[in-house]
PDB file of C-alpha atoms in Angstrom:
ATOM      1  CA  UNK A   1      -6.341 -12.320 -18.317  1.00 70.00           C
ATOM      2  CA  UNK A   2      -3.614 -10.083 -17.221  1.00 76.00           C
ATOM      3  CA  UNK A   3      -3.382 -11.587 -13.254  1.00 77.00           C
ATOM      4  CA  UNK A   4      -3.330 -15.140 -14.615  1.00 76.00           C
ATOM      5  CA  UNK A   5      -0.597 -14.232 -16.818  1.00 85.00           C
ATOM      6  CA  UNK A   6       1.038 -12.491 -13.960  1.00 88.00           C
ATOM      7  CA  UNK A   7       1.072 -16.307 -12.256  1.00 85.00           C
ATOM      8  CA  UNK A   8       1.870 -18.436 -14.994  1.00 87.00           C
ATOM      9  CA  UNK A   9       5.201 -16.220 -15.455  1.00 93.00           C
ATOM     10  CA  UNK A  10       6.031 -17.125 -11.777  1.00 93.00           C
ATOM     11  CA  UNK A  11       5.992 -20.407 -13.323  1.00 92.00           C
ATOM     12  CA  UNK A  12       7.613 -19.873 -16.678  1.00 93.00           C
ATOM     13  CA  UNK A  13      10.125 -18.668 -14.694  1.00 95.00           C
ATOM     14  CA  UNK A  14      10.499 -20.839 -11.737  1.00 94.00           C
ATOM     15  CA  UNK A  15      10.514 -23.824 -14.608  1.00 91.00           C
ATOM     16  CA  UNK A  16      13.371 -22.395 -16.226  1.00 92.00           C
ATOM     17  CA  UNK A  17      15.979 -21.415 -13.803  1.00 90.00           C
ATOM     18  CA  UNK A  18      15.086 -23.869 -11.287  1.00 86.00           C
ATOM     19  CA  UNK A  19      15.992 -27.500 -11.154  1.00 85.00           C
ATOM     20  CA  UNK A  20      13.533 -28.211  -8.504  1.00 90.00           C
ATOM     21  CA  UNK A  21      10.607 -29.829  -9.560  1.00 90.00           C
ATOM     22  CA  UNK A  22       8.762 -30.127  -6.410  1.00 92.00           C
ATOM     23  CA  UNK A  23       8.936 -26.292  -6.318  1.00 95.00           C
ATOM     24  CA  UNK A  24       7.470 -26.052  -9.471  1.00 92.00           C
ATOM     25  CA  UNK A  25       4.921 -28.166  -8.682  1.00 90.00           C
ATOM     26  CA  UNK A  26       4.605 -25.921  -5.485  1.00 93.00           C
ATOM     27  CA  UNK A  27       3.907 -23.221  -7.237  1.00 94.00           C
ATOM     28  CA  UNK A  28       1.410 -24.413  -9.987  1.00 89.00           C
ATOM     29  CA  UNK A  29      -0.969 -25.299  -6.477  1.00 90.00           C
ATOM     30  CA  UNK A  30      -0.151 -21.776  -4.753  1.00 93.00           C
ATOM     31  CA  UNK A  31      -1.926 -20.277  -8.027  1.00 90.00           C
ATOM     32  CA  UNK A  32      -4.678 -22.632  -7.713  1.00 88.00           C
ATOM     33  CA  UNK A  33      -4.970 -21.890  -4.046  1.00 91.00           C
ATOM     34  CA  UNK A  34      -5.096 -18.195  -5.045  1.00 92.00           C
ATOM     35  CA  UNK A  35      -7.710 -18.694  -7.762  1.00 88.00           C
ATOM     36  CA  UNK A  36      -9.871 -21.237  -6.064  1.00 88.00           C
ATOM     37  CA  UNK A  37      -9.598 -19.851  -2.387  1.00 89.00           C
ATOM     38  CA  UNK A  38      -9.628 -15.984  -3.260  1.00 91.00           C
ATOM     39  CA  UNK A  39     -10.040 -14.701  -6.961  1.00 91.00           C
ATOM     40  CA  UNK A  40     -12.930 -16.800  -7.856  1.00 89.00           C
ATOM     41  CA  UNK A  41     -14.976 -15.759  -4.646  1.00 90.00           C
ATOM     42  CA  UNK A  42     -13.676 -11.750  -4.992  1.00 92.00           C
ATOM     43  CA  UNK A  43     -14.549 -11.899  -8.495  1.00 90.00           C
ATOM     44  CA  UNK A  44     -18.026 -13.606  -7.704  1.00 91.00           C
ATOM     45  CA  UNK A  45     -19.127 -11.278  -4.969  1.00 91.00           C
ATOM     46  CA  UNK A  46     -17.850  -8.184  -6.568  1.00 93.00           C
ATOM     47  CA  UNK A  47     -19.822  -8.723 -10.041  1.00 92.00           C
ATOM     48  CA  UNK A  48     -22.853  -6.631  -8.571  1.00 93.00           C
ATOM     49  CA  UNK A  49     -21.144  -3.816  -9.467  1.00 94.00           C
ATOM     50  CA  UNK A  50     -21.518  -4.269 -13.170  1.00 91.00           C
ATOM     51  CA  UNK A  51     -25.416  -4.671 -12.650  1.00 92.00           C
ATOM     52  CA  UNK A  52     -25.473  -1.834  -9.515  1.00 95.00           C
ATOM     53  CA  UNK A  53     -22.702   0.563 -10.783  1.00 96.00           C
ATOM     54  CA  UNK A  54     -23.824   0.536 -14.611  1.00 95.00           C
ATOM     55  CA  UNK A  55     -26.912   1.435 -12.870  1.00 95.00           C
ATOM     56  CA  UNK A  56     -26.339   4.251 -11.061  1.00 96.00           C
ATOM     57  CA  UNK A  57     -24.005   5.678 -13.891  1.00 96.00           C
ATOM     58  CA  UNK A  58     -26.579   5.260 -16.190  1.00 95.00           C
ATOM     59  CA  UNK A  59     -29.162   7.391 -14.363  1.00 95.00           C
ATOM     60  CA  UNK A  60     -26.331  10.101 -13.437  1.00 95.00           C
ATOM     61  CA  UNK A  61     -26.345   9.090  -9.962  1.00 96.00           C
ATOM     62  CA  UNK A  62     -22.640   9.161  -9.434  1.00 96.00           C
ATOM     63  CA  UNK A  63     -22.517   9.054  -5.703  1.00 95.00           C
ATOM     64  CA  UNK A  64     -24.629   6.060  -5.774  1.00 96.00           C
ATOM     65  CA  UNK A  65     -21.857   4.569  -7.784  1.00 96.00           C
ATOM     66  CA  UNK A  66     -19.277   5.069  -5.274  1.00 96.00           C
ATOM     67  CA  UNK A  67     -21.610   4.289  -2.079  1.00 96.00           C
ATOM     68  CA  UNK A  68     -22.078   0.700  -4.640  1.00 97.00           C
ATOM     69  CA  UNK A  69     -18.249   0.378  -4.755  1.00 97.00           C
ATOM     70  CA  UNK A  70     -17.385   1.302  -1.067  1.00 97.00           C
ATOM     71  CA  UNK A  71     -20.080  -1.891  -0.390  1.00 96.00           C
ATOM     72  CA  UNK A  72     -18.044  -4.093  -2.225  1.00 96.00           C
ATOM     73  CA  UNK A  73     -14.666  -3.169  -0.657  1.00 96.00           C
ATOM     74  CA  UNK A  74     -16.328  -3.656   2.872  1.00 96.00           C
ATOM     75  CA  UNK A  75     -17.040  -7.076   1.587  1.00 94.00           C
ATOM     76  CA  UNK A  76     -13.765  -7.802   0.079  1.00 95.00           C
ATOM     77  CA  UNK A  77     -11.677  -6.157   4.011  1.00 95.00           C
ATOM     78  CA  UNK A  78     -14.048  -9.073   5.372  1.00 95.00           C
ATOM     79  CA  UNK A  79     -12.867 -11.705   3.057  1.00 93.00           C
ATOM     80  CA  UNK A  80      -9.718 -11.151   4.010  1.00 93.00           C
ATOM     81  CA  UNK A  81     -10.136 -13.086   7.178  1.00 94.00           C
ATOM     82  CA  UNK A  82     -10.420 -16.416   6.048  1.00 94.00           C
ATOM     83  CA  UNK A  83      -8.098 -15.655   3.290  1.00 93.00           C
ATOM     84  CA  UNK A  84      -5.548 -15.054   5.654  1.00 95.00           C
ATOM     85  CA  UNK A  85      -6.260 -18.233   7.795  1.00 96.00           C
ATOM     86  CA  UNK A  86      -6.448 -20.118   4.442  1.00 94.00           C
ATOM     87  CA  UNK A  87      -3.274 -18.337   3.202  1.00 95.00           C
ATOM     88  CA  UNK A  88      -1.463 -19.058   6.417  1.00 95.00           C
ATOM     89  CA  UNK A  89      -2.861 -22.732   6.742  1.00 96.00           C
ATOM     90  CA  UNK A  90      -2.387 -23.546   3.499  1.00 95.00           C
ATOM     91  CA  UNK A  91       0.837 -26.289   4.026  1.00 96.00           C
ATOM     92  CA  UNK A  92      -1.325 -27.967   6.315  1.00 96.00           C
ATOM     93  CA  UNK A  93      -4.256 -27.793   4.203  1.00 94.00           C
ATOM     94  CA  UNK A  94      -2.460 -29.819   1.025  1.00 92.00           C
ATOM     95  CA  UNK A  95      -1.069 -32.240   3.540  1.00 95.00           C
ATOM     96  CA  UNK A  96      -4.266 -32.845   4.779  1.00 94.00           C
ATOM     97  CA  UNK A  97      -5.382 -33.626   0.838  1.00 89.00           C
ATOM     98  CA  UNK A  98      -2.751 -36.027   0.614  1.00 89.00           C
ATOM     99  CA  UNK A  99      -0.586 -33.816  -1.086  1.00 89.00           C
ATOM    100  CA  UNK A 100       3.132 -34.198  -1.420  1.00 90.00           C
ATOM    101  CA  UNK A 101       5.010 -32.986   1.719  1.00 94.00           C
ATOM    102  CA  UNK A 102       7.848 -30.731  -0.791  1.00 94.00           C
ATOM    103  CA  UNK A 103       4.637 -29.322  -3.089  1.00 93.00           C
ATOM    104  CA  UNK A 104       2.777 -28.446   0.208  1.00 94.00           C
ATOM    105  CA  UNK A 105       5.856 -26.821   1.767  1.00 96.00           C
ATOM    106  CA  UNK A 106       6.592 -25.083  -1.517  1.00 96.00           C
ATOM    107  CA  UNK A 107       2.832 -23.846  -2.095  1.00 96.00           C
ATOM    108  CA  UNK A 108       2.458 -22.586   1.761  1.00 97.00           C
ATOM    109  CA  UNK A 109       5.476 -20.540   1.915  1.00 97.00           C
ATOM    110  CA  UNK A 110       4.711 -18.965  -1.238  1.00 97.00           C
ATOM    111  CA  UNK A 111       1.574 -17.846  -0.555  1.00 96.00           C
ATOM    112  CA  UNK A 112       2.431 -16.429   3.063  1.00 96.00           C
ATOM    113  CA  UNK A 113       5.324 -14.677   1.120  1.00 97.00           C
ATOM    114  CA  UNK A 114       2.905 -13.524  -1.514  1.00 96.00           C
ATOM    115  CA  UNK A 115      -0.223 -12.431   1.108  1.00 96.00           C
ATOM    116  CA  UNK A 116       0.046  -8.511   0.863  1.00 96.00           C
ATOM    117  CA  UNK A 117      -0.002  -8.932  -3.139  1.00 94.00           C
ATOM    118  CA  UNK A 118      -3.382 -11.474  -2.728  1.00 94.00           C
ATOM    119  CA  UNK A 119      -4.988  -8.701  -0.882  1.00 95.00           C
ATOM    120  CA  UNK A 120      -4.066  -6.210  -3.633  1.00 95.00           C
ATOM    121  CA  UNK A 121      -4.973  -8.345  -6.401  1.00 92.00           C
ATOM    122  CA  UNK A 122      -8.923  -8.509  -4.821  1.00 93.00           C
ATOM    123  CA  UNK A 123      -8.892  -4.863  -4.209  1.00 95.00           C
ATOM    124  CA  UNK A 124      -7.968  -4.238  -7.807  1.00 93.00           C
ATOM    125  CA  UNK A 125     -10.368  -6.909  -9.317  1.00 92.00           C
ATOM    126  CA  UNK A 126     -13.236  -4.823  -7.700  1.00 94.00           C
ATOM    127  CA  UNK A 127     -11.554  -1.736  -9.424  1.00 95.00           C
ATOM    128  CA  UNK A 128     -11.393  -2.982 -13.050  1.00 93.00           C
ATOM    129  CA  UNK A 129     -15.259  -4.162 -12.362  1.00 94.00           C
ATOM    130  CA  UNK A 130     -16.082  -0.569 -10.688  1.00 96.00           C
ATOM    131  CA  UNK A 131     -14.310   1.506 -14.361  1.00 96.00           C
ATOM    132  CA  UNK A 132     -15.927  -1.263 -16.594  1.00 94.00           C
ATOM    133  CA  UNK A 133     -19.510  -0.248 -15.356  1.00 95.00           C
ATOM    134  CA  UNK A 134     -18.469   3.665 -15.791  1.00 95.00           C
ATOM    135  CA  UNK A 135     -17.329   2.514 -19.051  1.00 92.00           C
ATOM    136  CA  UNK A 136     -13.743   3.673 -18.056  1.00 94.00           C
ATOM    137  CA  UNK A 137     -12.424   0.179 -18.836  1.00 90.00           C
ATOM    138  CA  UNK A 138      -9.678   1.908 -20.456  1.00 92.00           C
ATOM    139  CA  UNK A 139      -8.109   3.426 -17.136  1.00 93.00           C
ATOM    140  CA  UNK A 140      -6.969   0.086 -16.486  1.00 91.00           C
ATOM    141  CA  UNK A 141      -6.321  -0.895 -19.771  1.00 89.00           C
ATOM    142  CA  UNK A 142      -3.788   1.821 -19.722  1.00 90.00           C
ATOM    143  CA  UNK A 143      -2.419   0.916 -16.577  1.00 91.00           C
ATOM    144  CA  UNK A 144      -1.888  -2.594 -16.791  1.00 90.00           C
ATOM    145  CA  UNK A 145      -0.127  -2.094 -20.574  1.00 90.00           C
ATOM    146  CA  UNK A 146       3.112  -1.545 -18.025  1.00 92.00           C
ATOM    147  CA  UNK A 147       2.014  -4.626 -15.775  1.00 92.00           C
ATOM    148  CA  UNK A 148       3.763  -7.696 -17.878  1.00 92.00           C
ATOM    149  CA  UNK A 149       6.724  -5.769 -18.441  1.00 94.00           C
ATOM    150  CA  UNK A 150       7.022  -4.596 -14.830  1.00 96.00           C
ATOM    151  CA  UNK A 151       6.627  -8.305 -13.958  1.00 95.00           C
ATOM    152  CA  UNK A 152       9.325  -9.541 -16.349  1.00 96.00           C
ATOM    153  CA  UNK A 153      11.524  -7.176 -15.250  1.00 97.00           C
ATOM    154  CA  UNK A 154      11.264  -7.707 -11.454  1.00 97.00           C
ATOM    155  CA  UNK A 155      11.362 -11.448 -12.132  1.00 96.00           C
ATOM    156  CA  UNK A 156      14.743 -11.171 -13.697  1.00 96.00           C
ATOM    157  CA  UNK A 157      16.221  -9.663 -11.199  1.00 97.00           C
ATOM    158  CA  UNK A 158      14.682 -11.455  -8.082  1.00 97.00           C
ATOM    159  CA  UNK A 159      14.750 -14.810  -9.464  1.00 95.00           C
ATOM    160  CA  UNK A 160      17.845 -14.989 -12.011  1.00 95.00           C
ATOM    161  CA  UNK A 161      19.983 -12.582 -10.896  1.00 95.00           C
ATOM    162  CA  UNK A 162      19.593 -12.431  -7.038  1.00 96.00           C
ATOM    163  CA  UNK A 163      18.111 -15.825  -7.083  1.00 94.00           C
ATOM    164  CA  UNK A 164      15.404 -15.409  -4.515  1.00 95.00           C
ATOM    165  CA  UNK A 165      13.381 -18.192  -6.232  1.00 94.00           C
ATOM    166  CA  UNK A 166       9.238 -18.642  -4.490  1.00 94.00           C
ATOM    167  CA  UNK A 167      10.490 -15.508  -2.542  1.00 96.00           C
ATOM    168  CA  UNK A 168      11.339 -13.124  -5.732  1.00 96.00           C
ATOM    169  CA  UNK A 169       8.365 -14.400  -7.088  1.00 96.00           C
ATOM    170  CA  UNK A 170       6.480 -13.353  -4.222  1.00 96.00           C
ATOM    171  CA  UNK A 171       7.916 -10.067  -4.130  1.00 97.00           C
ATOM    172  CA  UNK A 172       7.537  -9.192  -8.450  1.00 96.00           C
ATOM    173  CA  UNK A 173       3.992  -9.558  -7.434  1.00 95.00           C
ATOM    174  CA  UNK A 174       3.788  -7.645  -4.357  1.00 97.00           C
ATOM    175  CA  UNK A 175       5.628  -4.576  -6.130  1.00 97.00           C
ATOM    176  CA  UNK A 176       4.023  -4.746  -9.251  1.00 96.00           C
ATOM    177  CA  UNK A 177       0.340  -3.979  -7.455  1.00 95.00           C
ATOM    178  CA  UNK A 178       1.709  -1.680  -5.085  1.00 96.00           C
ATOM    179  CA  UNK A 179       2.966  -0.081  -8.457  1.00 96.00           C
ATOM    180  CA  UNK A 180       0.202  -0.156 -10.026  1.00 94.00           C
ATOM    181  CA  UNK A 181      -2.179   1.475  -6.622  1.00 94.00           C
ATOM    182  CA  UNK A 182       0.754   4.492  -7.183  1.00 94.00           C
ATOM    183  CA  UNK A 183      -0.324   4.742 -10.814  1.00 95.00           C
ATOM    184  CA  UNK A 184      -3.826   4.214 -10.586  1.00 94.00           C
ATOM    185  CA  UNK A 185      -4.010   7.024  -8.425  1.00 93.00           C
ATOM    186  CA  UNK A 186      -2.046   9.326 -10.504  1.00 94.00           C
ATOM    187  CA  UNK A 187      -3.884   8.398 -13.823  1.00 95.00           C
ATOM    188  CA  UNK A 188      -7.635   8.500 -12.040  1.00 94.00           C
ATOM    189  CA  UNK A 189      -6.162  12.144 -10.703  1.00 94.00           C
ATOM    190  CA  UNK A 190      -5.626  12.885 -14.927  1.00 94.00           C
ATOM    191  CA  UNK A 191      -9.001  12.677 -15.714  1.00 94.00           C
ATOM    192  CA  UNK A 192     -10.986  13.846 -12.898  1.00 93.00           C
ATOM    193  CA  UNK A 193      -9.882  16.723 -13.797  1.00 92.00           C
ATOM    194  CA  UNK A 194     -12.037  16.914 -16.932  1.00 92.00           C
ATOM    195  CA  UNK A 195     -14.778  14.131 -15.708  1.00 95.00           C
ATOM    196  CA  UNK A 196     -17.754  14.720 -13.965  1.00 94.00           C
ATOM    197  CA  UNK A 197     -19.069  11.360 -13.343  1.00 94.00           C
ATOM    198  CA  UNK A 198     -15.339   9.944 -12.612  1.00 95.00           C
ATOM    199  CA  UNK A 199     -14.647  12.674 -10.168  1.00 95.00           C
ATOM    200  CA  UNK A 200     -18.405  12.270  -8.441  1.00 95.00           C
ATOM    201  CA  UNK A 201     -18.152   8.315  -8.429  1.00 95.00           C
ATOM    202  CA  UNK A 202     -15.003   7.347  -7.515  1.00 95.00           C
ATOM    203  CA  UNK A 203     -13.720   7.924  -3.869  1.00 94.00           C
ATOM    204  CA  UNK A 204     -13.007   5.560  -0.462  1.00 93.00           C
ATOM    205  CA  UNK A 205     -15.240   6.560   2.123  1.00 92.00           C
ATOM    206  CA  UNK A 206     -16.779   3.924   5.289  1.00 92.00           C
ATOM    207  CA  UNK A 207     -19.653   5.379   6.496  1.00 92.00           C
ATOM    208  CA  UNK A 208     -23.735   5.125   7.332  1.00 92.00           C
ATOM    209  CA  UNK A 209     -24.574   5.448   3.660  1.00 93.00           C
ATOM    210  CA  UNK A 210     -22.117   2.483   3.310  1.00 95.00           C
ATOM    211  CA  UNK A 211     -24.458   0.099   4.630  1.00 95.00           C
ATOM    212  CA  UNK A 212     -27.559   1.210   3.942  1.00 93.00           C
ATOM    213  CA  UNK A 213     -29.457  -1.537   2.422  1.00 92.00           C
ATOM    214  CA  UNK A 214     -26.990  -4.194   3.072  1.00 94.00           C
ATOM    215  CA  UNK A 215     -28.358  -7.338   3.327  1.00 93.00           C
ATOM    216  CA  UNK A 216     -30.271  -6.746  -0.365  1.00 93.00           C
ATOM    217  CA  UNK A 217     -26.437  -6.044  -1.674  1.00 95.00           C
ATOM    218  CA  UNK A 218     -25.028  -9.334   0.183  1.00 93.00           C
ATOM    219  CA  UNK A 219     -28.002 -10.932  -1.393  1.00 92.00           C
ATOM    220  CA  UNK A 220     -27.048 -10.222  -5.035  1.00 91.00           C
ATOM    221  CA  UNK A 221     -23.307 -10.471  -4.526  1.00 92.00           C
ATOM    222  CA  UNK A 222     -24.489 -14.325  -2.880  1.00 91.00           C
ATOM    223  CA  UNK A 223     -25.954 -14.717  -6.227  1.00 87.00           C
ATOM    224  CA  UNK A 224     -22.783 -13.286  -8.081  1.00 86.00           C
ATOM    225  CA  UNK A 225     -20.456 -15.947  -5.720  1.00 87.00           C
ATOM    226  CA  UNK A 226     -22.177 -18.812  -6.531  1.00 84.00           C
ATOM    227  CA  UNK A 227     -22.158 -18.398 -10.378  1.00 81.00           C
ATOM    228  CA  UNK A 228     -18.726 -17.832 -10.765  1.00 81.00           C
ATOM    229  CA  UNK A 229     -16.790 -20.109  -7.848  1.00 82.00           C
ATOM    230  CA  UNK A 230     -18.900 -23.489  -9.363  1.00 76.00           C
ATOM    231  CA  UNK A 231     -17.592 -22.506 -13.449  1.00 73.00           C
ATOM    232  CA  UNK A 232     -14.184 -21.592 -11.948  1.00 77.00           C
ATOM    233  CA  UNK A 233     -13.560 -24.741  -9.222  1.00 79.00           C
ATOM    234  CA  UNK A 234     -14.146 -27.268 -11.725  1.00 76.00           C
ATOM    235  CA  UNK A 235     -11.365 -25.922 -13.504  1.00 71.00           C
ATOM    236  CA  UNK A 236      -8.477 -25.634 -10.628  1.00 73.00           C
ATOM    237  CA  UNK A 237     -10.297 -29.234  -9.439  1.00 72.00           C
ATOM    238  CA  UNK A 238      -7.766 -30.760 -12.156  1.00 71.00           C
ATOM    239  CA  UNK A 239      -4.491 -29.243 -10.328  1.00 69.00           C
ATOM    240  CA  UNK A 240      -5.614 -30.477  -7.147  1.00 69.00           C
ATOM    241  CA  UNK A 241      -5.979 -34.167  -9.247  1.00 73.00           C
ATOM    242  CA  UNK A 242      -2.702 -33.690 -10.519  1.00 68.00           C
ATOM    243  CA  UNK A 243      -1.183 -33.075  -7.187  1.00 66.00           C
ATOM    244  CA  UNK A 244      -1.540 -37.006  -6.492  1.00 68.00           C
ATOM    245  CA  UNK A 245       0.248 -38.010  -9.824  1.00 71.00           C
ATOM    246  CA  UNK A 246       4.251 -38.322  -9.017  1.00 62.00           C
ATOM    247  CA  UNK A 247       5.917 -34.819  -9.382  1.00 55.00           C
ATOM    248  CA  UNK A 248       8.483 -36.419 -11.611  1.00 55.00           C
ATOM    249  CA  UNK A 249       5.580 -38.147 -14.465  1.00 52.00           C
TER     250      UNK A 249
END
């Protein structure tokens, strides 16, 4: 709930001290890009770890639960292929769809701007999944209460003060995450300290373990993927229709 309202104040804002239309528009379809493109297969692939990690927790096998979490970050660094050629394409994409030439140039710029913040966002979806099976849900729920008002803040003074438009939107986003990787580390620090499972579980490492058993993990995260991209497409599907109406209507 939090990352969508992160985007919709890139419009609130972007509607209210711009008197472009088109960019607007442009930046109503960079969201559903991000959403449709990214967020909805991250968040489908990455769903195993409520079924594997809550798991492993559950039987106190707390490496397990970080071997089940470094599985779905090797996933999500592979995503970020086509993501980035979708990302960096995206202009052509929209024109491709018929879309208006202003919108598309609007919507591709913003989302190469906006790429480094895209990569965070996925990497951070898999954590709130990961302390939601540990039943640590509120780690993040601490961590994002300074999210919105990091966001207003930054969008103030990017977009009405140093009028950066697309580009300080971009950039509120791009800090905020990087802000929040700084704090997550520094809160998950806090309570290690005083929790076994947290301080067993949770920890970045690549190795042979890592993809052991691969293929039945790809399997459920397939599963996962499917489930949540059809639900969540049919939903962006009506931006993409309202791309063809008239910017101006």
């Amino acid at each position: 709930v939090i990352s969508e309202m992160q985007l919709e104040l890139n419009l609130i804002f972007i509607g209210n001290y711009s008197e472009d239309t088109f960019m607007l528009a442009g930046v109503g379809m960079a969201n559903m890009i991000i959403n449709v493109g990214c967020m909805s297969i991250v968040y489908g692939m990455t769903s195993v770890l409520e079924t594997l990690v809550s798991q492993a927790h559950g039987s106190k096998q707390y490496y397990m639960c970080g071997v089940f979490f470094n599985k779905a970050l090797v996933l999500i660094f592979a995503l970020f292929v086509p993501v980035t050629l979708l990302m960096c394409n995206a202009e052509q994409l929209l024109l491709l769809l018929g879309q208006d030439p202003a919108v598309s140039l609007y919507a591709g710029r913003l989302l190469r701007y906006q790429l480094p913040g895209i990569y965070m966002q996925a990497i951070d979806e898999a954590l709130a999944l990961f302390f939601t099976a540990l039943e640590k849900n509120y780690i993040m729920l601490i961590i994002d209460s300074f999210r919105i008002p990091m966001h207003l803040a930054l969008l103030y003074i990017f977009v009405v003060k140093l009028d950066w438009e697309i580009f300080g939107c971009a950039m509120a986003v791009n800090l905020v995450y990087f802000m929040k990787f700084v704090m997550t580390k520094f809160v998950v620090d806090y309570y290690k300290k005083t929790m076994v499972d947290l301080r067993e579980s949770f920890f970045f490492r690549i190795d042979e373990e890592t993809f052991k058993e691969y293929r039945a993990f790809l399997k459920l995260a397939t599963a996962g993927l499917l489930l949540s991209c059809l639900e969540w497409w049919i939903g962006e599907a009506m931006t993409l229709m309202g791309g063809y109406i008239d910017v101006d209507s």
